[in-house]
XYZ file of C-alpha atoms in Angstrom:
584
model
C 25.523 30.329 -12.741
C 23.329 28.297 -15.181
C 19.630 29.047 -15.393
C 16.850 26.482 -15.627
C 13.105 26.954 -16.032
C 11.373 24.145 -14.174
C 7.696 23.160 -14.652
C 6.115 21.102 -11.869
C 2.725 19.767 -12.924
C 0.539 19.212 -9.865
C -2.220 17.169 -11.517
C -4.762 14.412 -10.914
C -4.828 10.956 -12.472
C -7.136 7.949 -12.364
C -6.023 4.437 -11.487
C -6.078 2.210 -14.552
C -6.910 4.954 -17.065
C -3.639 4.756 -18.970
C -4.981 6.499 -22.070
C -6.685 9.286 -20.143
C -3.672 9.857 -17.915
C -1.331 9.946 -20.918
C -3.584 12.499 -22.588
C -3.399 14.653 -19.475
C 0.402 14.411 -19.429
C 0.578 15.528 -23.065
C -1.781 18.439 -22.399
C 0.177 19.688 -19.383
C 3.493 19.176 -21.178
C 2.170 21.412 -23.951
C 1.261 24.008 -21.349
C 4.731 23.740 -19.797
C 6.396 24.124 -23.182
C 4.298 27.206 -23.908
C 5.710 28.690 -20.684
C 9.224 28.075 -21.984
C 10.096 25.244 -19.571
C 13.456 23.489 -19.883
C 12.527 20.532 -17.641
C 9.035 19.165 -16.904
C 7.955 16.879 -14.058
C 4.797 14.963 -13.169
C 3.787 13.165 -9.943
C 4.521 9.652 -8.751
C 2.817 6.923 -10.833
C 0.858 9.566 -12.721
C 0.600 7.343 -15.793
C -1.130 4.491 -13.953
C -2.755 6.404 -11.118
C -1.912 5.789 -7.465
C -2.206 3.551 -5.525
C -2.634 0.642 -7.930
C -2.684 -1.896 -5.071
C -2.948 -5.502 -6.331
C -2.952 -4.366 -9.953
C 0.816 -4.198 -9.454
C 0.825 -7.980 -9.119
C -0.950 -8.478 -12.435
C 1.634 -8.914 -15.235
C -0.798 -7.695 -17.886
C -1.188 -4.355 -16.128
C 2.555 -3.963 -15.632
C 3.139 -4.582 -19.316
C 0.335 -2.191 -20.257
C 2.028 0.496 -18.155
C 5.392 -0.111 -19.808
C 3.846 -0.018 -23.295
C 1.935 3.153 -22.471
C 5.162 4.805 -21.328
C 6.954 4.106 -24.608
C 3.902 5.230 -26.582
C 3.816 8.419 -24.522
C 7.474 9.146 -25.292
C 6.803 8.788 -29.002
C 3.631 10.900 -28.751
C 5.462 13.732 -27.028
C 8.017 13.780 -29.831
C 5.267 13.738 -32.452
C 3.650 16.706 -30.713
C 6.903 18.652 -31.003
C 8.198 18.171 -27.458
C 10.906 15.637 -28.203
C 13.726 17.904 -27.019
C 11.988 18.749 -23.746
C 12.901 16.253 -20.978
C 9.797 15.060 -19.121
C 9.818 13.114 -15.833
C 6.860 10.727 -15.501
C 5.927 8.246 -12.768
C 4.651 4.823 -13.861
C 4.559 1.101 -12.954
C 7.517 -1.001 -14.078
C 9.159 -4.307 -13.203
C 12.726 -5.189 -12.304
C 14.443 -7.001 -15.167
C 17.143 -8.524 -12.971
C 15.327 -9.576 -9.781
C 15.136 -13.330 -9.292
C 11.918 -14.877 -7.918
C 12.160 -15.583 -4.194
C 9.958 -15.964 -1.151
C 8.924 -12.664 0.415
C 9.193 -10.780 -2.863
C 6.122 -9.783 -4.877
C 5.637 -11.966 -7.914
C 6.976 -10.430 -11.098
C 9.148 -7.935 -9.161
C 7.012 -4.863 -9.940
C 8.449 -1.428 -9.202
C 7.123 2.000 -8.364
C 9.146 3.726 -11.036
C 9.716 6.915 -12.975
C 11.225 7.670 -16.352
C 12.828 10.569 -18.154
C 11.292 10.867 -21.622
C 13.404 12.630 -24.238
C 13.894 12.466 -27.973
C 10.872 10.226 -28.503
C 12.188 7.488 -26.266
C 12.501 6.393 -22.668
C 15.926 7.829 -21.928
C 16.299 6.751 -18.285
C 14.301 4.807 -15.722
C 14.604 4.365 -11.967
C 12.546 2.889 -9.126
C 11.669 4.110 -5.649
C 14.459 3.126 -3.263
C 12.701 3.431 0.104
C 9.383 1.558 0.210
C 6.849 2.692 2.852
C 5.025 -0.034 4.758
C 2.899 1.821 7.318
C -0.542 3.426 7.443
C -2.230 3.066 4.054
C 1.007 1.988 2.377
C 1.748 -1.669 1.572
C 4.652 -1.161 -0.782
C 6.669 -4.147 0.459
C 3.683 -6.213 -0.692
C 3.711 -4.682 -4.155
C 7.187 -3.522 -5.160
C 10.879 -4.269 -5.109
C 13.196 -1.314 -4.427
C 15.389 0.513 -6.886
C 19.177 0.528 -6.429
C 20.304 3.463 -8.579
C 20.893 7.160 -7.964
C 19.491 8.802 -11.122
C 21.105 12.084 -12.160
C 20.337 13.885 -15.425
C 22.352 16.765 -16.848
C 20.053 19.427 -18.286
C 21.540 22.623 -19.749
C 24.693 22.240 -17.692
C 22.944 21.427 -14.376
C 22.984 18.011 -12.715
C 19.502 17.142 -11.458
C 19.034 14.266 -9.008
C 15.725 12.404 -8.976
C 13.789 10.696 -6.175
C 10.324 9.286 -5.487
C 8.256 10.201 -2.417
C 9.448 7.955 0.443
C 13.034 8.555 -0.672
C 12.624 11.921 1.059
C 10.660 10.717 4.096
C 13.255 8.179 5.265
C 16.794 8.877 6.364
C 19.656 7.939 4.073
C 19.503 6.826 0.472
C 18.994 9.337 -2.296
C 19.109 12.534 -0.230
C 22.712 12.201 1.026
C 23.573 10.567 -2.297
C 22.446 13.768 -3.995
C 25.084 15.713 -2.071
C 27.734 13.086 -2.809
C 26.885 13.235 -6.512
C 27.217 17.030 -6.462
C 23.777 17.668 -7.979
C 22.523 21.239 -8.177
C 18.832 20.326 -7.966
C 16.866 17.463 -6.384
C 13.365 16.706 -7.711
C 11.137 14.367 -5.739
C 7.874 13.261 -7.375
C 5.140 12.266 -4.931
C 1.630 10.908 -4.448
C 1.444 11.825 -0.787
C -2.092 11.386 0.662
C -3.658 14.185 2.639
C -3.846 14.132 6.431
C -4.707 16.912 8.832
C -1.626 18.992 9.661
C 0.535 17.113 7.161
C 1.270 20.310 5.244
C 3.344 21.621 8.145
C 5.169 18.299 8.466
C 5.889 18.259 4.740
C 7.339 21.747 4.707
C 9.738 21.016 7.540
C 10.726 17.724 5.871
C 11.535 19.387 2.547
C 13.527 22.118 4.277
C 15.547 19.550 6.201
C 16.213 17.386 3.152
C 17.319 20.359 1.046
C 19.931 21.216 3.649
C 21.057 17.583 3.778
C 21.215 17.330 -0.014
C 23.010 20.656 -0.237
C 20.910 21.887 -3.144
C 17.595 23.373 -4.202
C 14.892 20.761 -3.674
C 11.539 20.493 -5.453
C 8.745 18.429 -3.903
C 6.055 17.783 -6.532
C 2.764 16.332 -5.269
C -0.395 14.890 -6.777
C -3.907 16.249 -6.300
C -7.336 14.614 -6.543
C -8.845 11.530 -4.957
C -8.666 7.743 -5.191
C -11.177 5.702 -3.169
C -10.554 6.732 0.475
C -7.442 8.786 -0.267
C -7.290 12.490 -1.066
C -4.220 14.192 -2.525
C -3.897 17.867 -1.700
C -1.058 19.081 -3.924
C 0.847 21.688 -1.901
C 4.000 21.268 -4.000
C 7.033 23.000 -2.491
C 10.383 24.284 -3.774
C 13.063 25.380 -1.288
C 16.638 26.529 -1.782
C 19.695 24.781 -0.349
C 19.291 26.689 2.932
C 15.701 25.568 3.348
C 14.111 28.883 2.405
C 10.843 28.549 0.483
C 11.116 29.605 -3.147
C 7.651 28.526 -4.267
C 4.598 26.835 -2.773
C 1.604 25.702 -4.826
C -2.063 25.959 -3.826
C -3.778 23.164 -1.916
C -6.439 21.037 -3.660
C -5.913 22.773 -6.996
C -4.616 21.353 -10.259
C -1.999 23.466 -11.954
C 1.558 24.010 -13.123
C 4.235 25.695 -11.021
C 6.781 27.326 -13.353
C 9.966 28.594 -11.783
C 13.183 30.179 -13.016
C 16.127 28.886 -10.992
C 19.788 29.854 -10.805
C 21.653 26.623 -10.098
C 25.264 25.496 -9.701
C 27.035 24.344 -12.824
C 27.701 20.641 -13.117
C 31.257 19.440 -12.690
C 33.158 18.727 -15.923
C 33.263 15.023 -15.163
C 29.853 13.363 -14.675
C 29.488 11.663 -11.279
C 29.794 7.901 -11.245
C 30.261 4.894 -9.009
C 28.627 3.829 -5.753
C 27.335 6.397 -3.281
C 25.353 6.370 -0.030
C 23.260 3.283 0.805
C 25.071 1.320 -1.908
C 23.272 3.211 -4.672
C 24.885 3.211 -8.090
C 24.878 6.551 -9.903
C 23.040 6.341 -13.211
C 23.984 9.551 -15.030
C 22.422 10.739 -18.266
C 23.570 13.818 -20.162
C 20.689 15.402 -22.045
C 22.279 18.786 -22.687
C 25.631 19.873 -21.309
C 25.689 23.505 -22.436
C 23.945 26.104 -20.259
C 21.060 28.116 -21.665
C 22.029 31.580 -22.906
C 21.355 34.071 -20.115
C 17.767 35.336 -20.091
C 15.614 37.632 -17.964
C 13.696 35.501 -15.420
C 9.898 35.676 -15.700
C 8.814 33.212 -13.016
C 10.111 34.024 -9.559
C 7.919 31.603 -7.616
C 5.354 32.624 -5.061
C 3.644 31.412 -1.936
C 0.000 30.418 -2.332
C -2.216 31.305 0.614
C -2.674 28.467 3.092
C -6.172 27.283 3.949
C -7.114 27.476 7.607
C -7.575 24.145 9.403
C -11.348 23.853 8.976
C -11.355 24.983 5.343
C -8.556 22.517 4.626
C -10.486 19.563 6.062
C -13.712 20.635 4.390
C -11.906 20.976 1.051
C -10.502 17.468 1.443
C -14.005 16.089 2.033
C -15.322 17.880 -1.046
C -12.452 16.708 -3.272
C -12.703 13.132 -1.981
C -16.418 12.852 -2.705
C -16.177 14.571 -6.083
C -13.392 12.229 -7.202
C -15.179 9.092 -6.017
C -18.406 9.989 -7.825
C -16.784 11.153 -11.064
C -14.107 8.480 -11.365
C -16.635 5.695 -10.805
C -18.908 6.981 -13.548
C -21.734 8.368 -11.408
C -23.348 11.795 -11.584
C -25.946 12.053 -8.821
C -26.126 11.170 -5.138
C -28.957 10.423 -2.720
C -28.997 11.318 0.981
C -31.492 10.532 3.707
C -32.184 13.866 5.398
C -33.141 13.632 9.064
C -32.802 17.277 9.968
C -29.734 16.396 12.041
C -26.225 17.734 11.791
C -24.605 14.706 10.119
C -26.924 14.462 7.131
C -26.952 18.266 6.853
C -23.144 18.484 6.637
C -23.049 15.528 4.223
C -25.580 17.300 1.994
C -23.605 20.557 2.088
C -20.418 18.711 1.094
C -22.270 16.942 -1.716
C -23.708 20.198 -3.068
C -20.271 21.817 -3.030
C -18.682 18.776 -4.679
C -21.266 18.038 -7.348
C -23.626 20.986 -7.575
C -27.027 20.990 -5.883
C -28.790 19.866 -9.058
C -26.983 16.521 -8.725
C -27.946 15.989 -5.091
C -31.212 14.309 -4.092
C -32.504 14.293 -0.547
C -35.354 12.346 0.968
C -36.887 12.796 4.405
C -38.312 9.581 5.842
C -40.087 10.568 9.055
C -41.504 8.075 11.525
C -44.034 8.669 14.304
C -41.065 9.583 16.543
C -39.692 12.264 14.210
C -40.061 15.730 15.688
C -41.707 18.568 13.808
C -38.512 20.626 14.046
C -36.458 17.822 12.475
C -38.871 17.551 9.562
C -38.765 21.297 9.201
C -34.951 21.396 9.401
C -34.649 18.877 6.561
C -36.942 20.928 4.359
C -35.088 24.128 5.293
C -31.759 22.558 4.332
C -33.206 21.691 0.929
C -34.494 25.248 0.486
C -31.132 26.769 1.391
C -29.014 24.494 -0.803
C -31.391 23.995 -3.723
C -31.047 20.207 -3.733
C -33.922 18.015 -4.912
C -36.167 17.084 -1.990
C -39.060 14.775 -1.246
C -40.713 13.326 1.834
C -41.715 9.663 2.112
C -43.044 8.670 5.583
C -42.045 5.208 6.807
C -44.899 4.841 9.310
C -47.144 2.651 7.104
C -44.265 0.225 6.441
C -43.233 0.313 10.080
C -46.757 -0.533 11.238
C -46.931 -3.459 8.797
C -43.678 -4.939 10.137
C -44.702 -4.388 13.739
C -48.049 -6.045 13.104
C -46.301 -9.159 11.845
C -43.290 -9.273 14.198
C -44.278 -7.454 17.368
C -40.771 -6.062 17.908
C -39.795 -4.117 21.026
C -36.853 -2.134 22.379
C -33.702 -1.973 20.271
C -35.180 -4.233 17.580
C -38.051 -1.763 17.143
C -35.635 1.174 16.968
C -33.353 -0.492 14.438
C -36.293 -1.495 12.253
C -36.935 2.176 11.533
C -33.368 2.696 10.414
C -33.429 -0.417 8.250
C -36.670 0.625 6.577
C -34.989 3.915 5.688
C -31.969 2.078 4.320
C -34.191 -0.169 2.205
C -36.055 2.849 0.857
C -32.835 4.657 -0.045
C -31.516 1.636 -1.917
C -34.835 1.171 -3.729
C -34.751 4.789 -4.931
C -31.081 4.359 -5.839
C -31.870 1.312 -7.970
C -34.836 2.988 -9.609
C -33.280 6.377 -10.355
C -29.547 5.651 -10.603
C -28.217 7.779 -7.739
C -25.587 6.432 -5.373
C -26.438 6.615 -1.680
C -24.219 8.556 0.713
C -23.926 7.206 4.257
C -23.863 10.063 6.818
C -22.195 8.249 9.731
C -19.321 9.993 11.535
C -16.193 8.558 13.145
C -17.513 8.834 16.713
C -20.587 6.749 15.878
C -18.631 4.190 13.884
C -16.094 3.839 16.678
C -18.653 2.852 19.311
C -21.039 0.980 17.014
C -23.728 3.661 17.215
C -25.021 2.847 13.748
C -27.474 0.287 12.437
C -26.275 -2.361 10.020
C -28.307 -2.256 6.794
C -29.843 0.984 8.053
C -27.874 4.191 8.421
C -24.786 2.282 7.277
C -26.337 1.800 3.816
C -24.458 3.589 1.065
C -21.751 3.570 -1.591
C -19.601 6.193 0.118
C -19.311 7.784 3.555
C -18.032 11.362 3.142
C -17.690 12.049 6.896
C -16.743 8.581 8.175
C -13.315 9.846 9.329
C -14.648 12.988 11.044
C -15.326 12.990 14.785
C -18.649 14.451 15.976
C -17.037 17.480 17.592
C -15.388 18.255 14.246
C -18.749 17.828 12.492
C -20.113 20.770 14.467
C -16.986 22.817 13.850
C -17.067 22.190 10.079
C -20.778 23.021 9.895
C -20.160 26.322 11.652
C -17.205 27.057 9.376
C -19.244 26.335 6.235
C -22.045 28.624 7.337
C -19.603 31.351 8.336
C -17.785 31.080 4.981
C -21.102 31.440 3.144
C -22.077 34.479 5.192
C -18.710 36.130 4.505
C -19.354 35.710 0.770
C -22.859 37.142 1.052
C -24.443 33.741 0.417
C -27.126 31.849 2.326
C -25.550 29.560 4.951
C -26.491 26.032 3.818
C -27.029 24.373 7.207
C -30.022 25.404 9.356
C -28.904 26.821 12.694
C -31.280 24.489 14.507
C -29.495 21.440 13.047
C -26.305 22.696 14.702
C -27.666 23.784 18.081
C -30.194 21.059 18.980
C -29.034 18.001 20.976
C -28.051 15.147 18.605
C -30.675 12.398 18.440
C -31.489 9.369 16.312
C -35.203 9.977 17.101
C -36.033 6.275 17.238
C -38.044 6.554 20.455
C -39.789 9.372 22.314
C -37.413 11.994 23.730
C -34.262 10.110 22.701
C -30.913 11.918 22.627
C -27.434 10.514 21.917
C -26.237 11.162 25.473
C -28.751 8.604 26.751
C -26.229 5.943 25.742
C -23.028 7.865 25.008
C -20.813 10.305 26.921
C -20.848 13.947 25.868
C -19.128 14.092 22.484
C -16.151 16.265 23.536
C -15.261 13.684 26.194
C -16.023 10.694 23.974
C -13.986 12.062 21.071
C -11.003 12.814 23.287
C -10.977 9.186 24.498
C -11.472 7.844 20.974
C -8.671 9.985 19.584
C -6.271 8.453 22.106
C -7.475 4.884 21.570
C -8.222 4.796 17.847
C -5.787 7.320 16.373
C -2.877 6.981 18.799
C -3.246 3.318 19.851
C -3.096 4.216 23.562
C -4.143 1.542 26.068
C -6.686 1.887 28.858
C -4.161 2.736 31.564
C -2.579 5.472 29.459
C -5.988 6.998 28.708
C -6.925 6.967 32.397
C -3.558 8.554 33.197
C -4.450 11.326 30.742
C -7.253 12.318 33.125
C -10.299 10.270 32.157
C -12.559 8.298 34.486
C -11.621 4.613 34.449
C -15.188 3.343 34.364
C -15.978 5.607 31.406
C -12.796 4.525 29.613
C -13.578 0.852 30.207
C -17.112 1.202 28.844
C -16.021 3.229 25.817
C -13.197 0.877 24.850
C -15.499 -2.098 25.142
C -17.952 -0.445 22.772
C -15.145 0.167 20.275
C -13.794 -3.369 20.503
C -17.153 -5.079 20.013
C -18.167 -2.964 17.004
C -15.412 -4.119 14.647
C -17.776 -6.331 12.644
C -20.000 -3.330 11.960
C -17.169 -1.146 10.726
C -16.048 -3.836 8.284
C -19.417 -3.518 6.566
C -19.428 0.265 6.340
C -18.737 1.841 2.937
C -15.440 3.557 2.084
C -15.081 7.228 2.888
C -12.628 10.098 2.711
C -9.512 9.745 4.867
C -8.487 12.903 6.707
C -6.756 11.462 9.803
C -3.744 9.275 10.431
C -6.046 6.358 11.336
C -9.145 6.012 9.188
C -11.259 2.914 9.824
C -10.341 0.528 7.010
C -6.990 0.981 5.297
C -5.174 2.401 8.304
C -6.719 0.549 11.258
C -6.967 -3.184 10.692
C -8.029 -5.256 13.665
C -9.406 -8.805 13.788
C -13.151 -9.142 14.154
C -12.766 -12.292 16.248
C -10.667 -10.965 19.085
C -10.859 -11.656 22.804
C -8.176 -9.170 23.821
C -9.719 -6.332 25.779
C -7.857 -3.282 27.032
C -10.599 -3.066 29.627
C -9.778 -6.516 31.012
């Protein structure tokens, strides 16, 4: 049975940085070659970064991607890797598609290429295009219609791109029909809670359907709201795991595989879903038998809280670094939200790059002021205190505000101060709002919604407490100082905008609120279904009305890391002007 040493490069890339991404591909190809790899693969659209969104509709960018691909092929040969086949995802266009209504202009394609011998030896495009959640690929791409199969050292290797595995039909059954001994799927699959379990079962199922060893190569890193968690997987034809890569870690999985020999006659013709086999022979003779060195392995899985926390850290780190920033600024209230945001920022960027400012008013409690200072002491972030009372008194003297207007003024003064410091010192402001607050509009426009990025905007309040406890527990287990003061976790949540205020003055208890929101926001359940799940109708009616009337606020909130199936923004898109009410 022929042997093949496969190198799966689970790496990060940056949208639009063609030169930087190409350099990374060359570097990791060199590493793969040093490990003795016979076939090297990189993630979906690694050359351009993913997702490119409307850049796909710009002909100049498409052509730049195509030129960069050919230059990369030549560069790999110049570096001495010309005989090593390398699979690379990139942005292409269909040469044969005719312009028509309903098709993206220029017929761009989410494509991949096999680079060999200093040239682009074979290209193919994603066959199944996802059009749900954060994906808009019908808007951007036209599908591919080939079944690519390359013969490498006497093994036929079928190739696919991401959604080709997630949907039924297409390249998976075509792989079996073509008689391939290995299926490689390159992916840029965004992170969601619990998706790792779903992925594993998917890959196992598809390997059994394809009738061959299946390698699922994923991207890591972050792009705007999206986080990519890696977790590349290789399973045998029976669905048994051969190798599984770490989560949220860049690296190369090298694996020695025993695979079925290719048939004497290369496969050809039409196969499942009308796909045409596009076969390329790179090397027909098997490698001389060798002693395997890389048997795979199963990286330890992160527990649920560590996984989510890691995603939040990676998402923030990527956003700051890829947008050319170095330092961040956070308003520290002494509460749980700003405390968790600060802990994430310190873990992502290092405490020396995190700046905190406490902005107490006459309603701020002594314990909250003390908790903010204690957080700074524990984490080592830069800290200052600037009271807002003089500014508040000046506004009140001129305007005579009362009630909610008086409360919101305090928040807006803090937002103005944060942006002034940001402009003066060059930090970007982090907004500490959570998903529960954003859902019901419990945030002040141009106040606590001020910021360039919202690290916890997709995290419900109950999860905020759980993650804070996990982070402190993890620190204690390592013999470190827990970063978040215990009092920030245990005291009742409060905006402290009036005497004795707590969140439950205007909101249900968070465990109840979050359970309702999860059904309405994440699962799109209607009022009757939520009531049938055991919730009080009056409470459901009031909560859903709060959600519905706060859409205009959420549209003005900054981007933030997506960890759920329905983040506000890319996933959940509702009209602002909307008279439909689930509550009647």
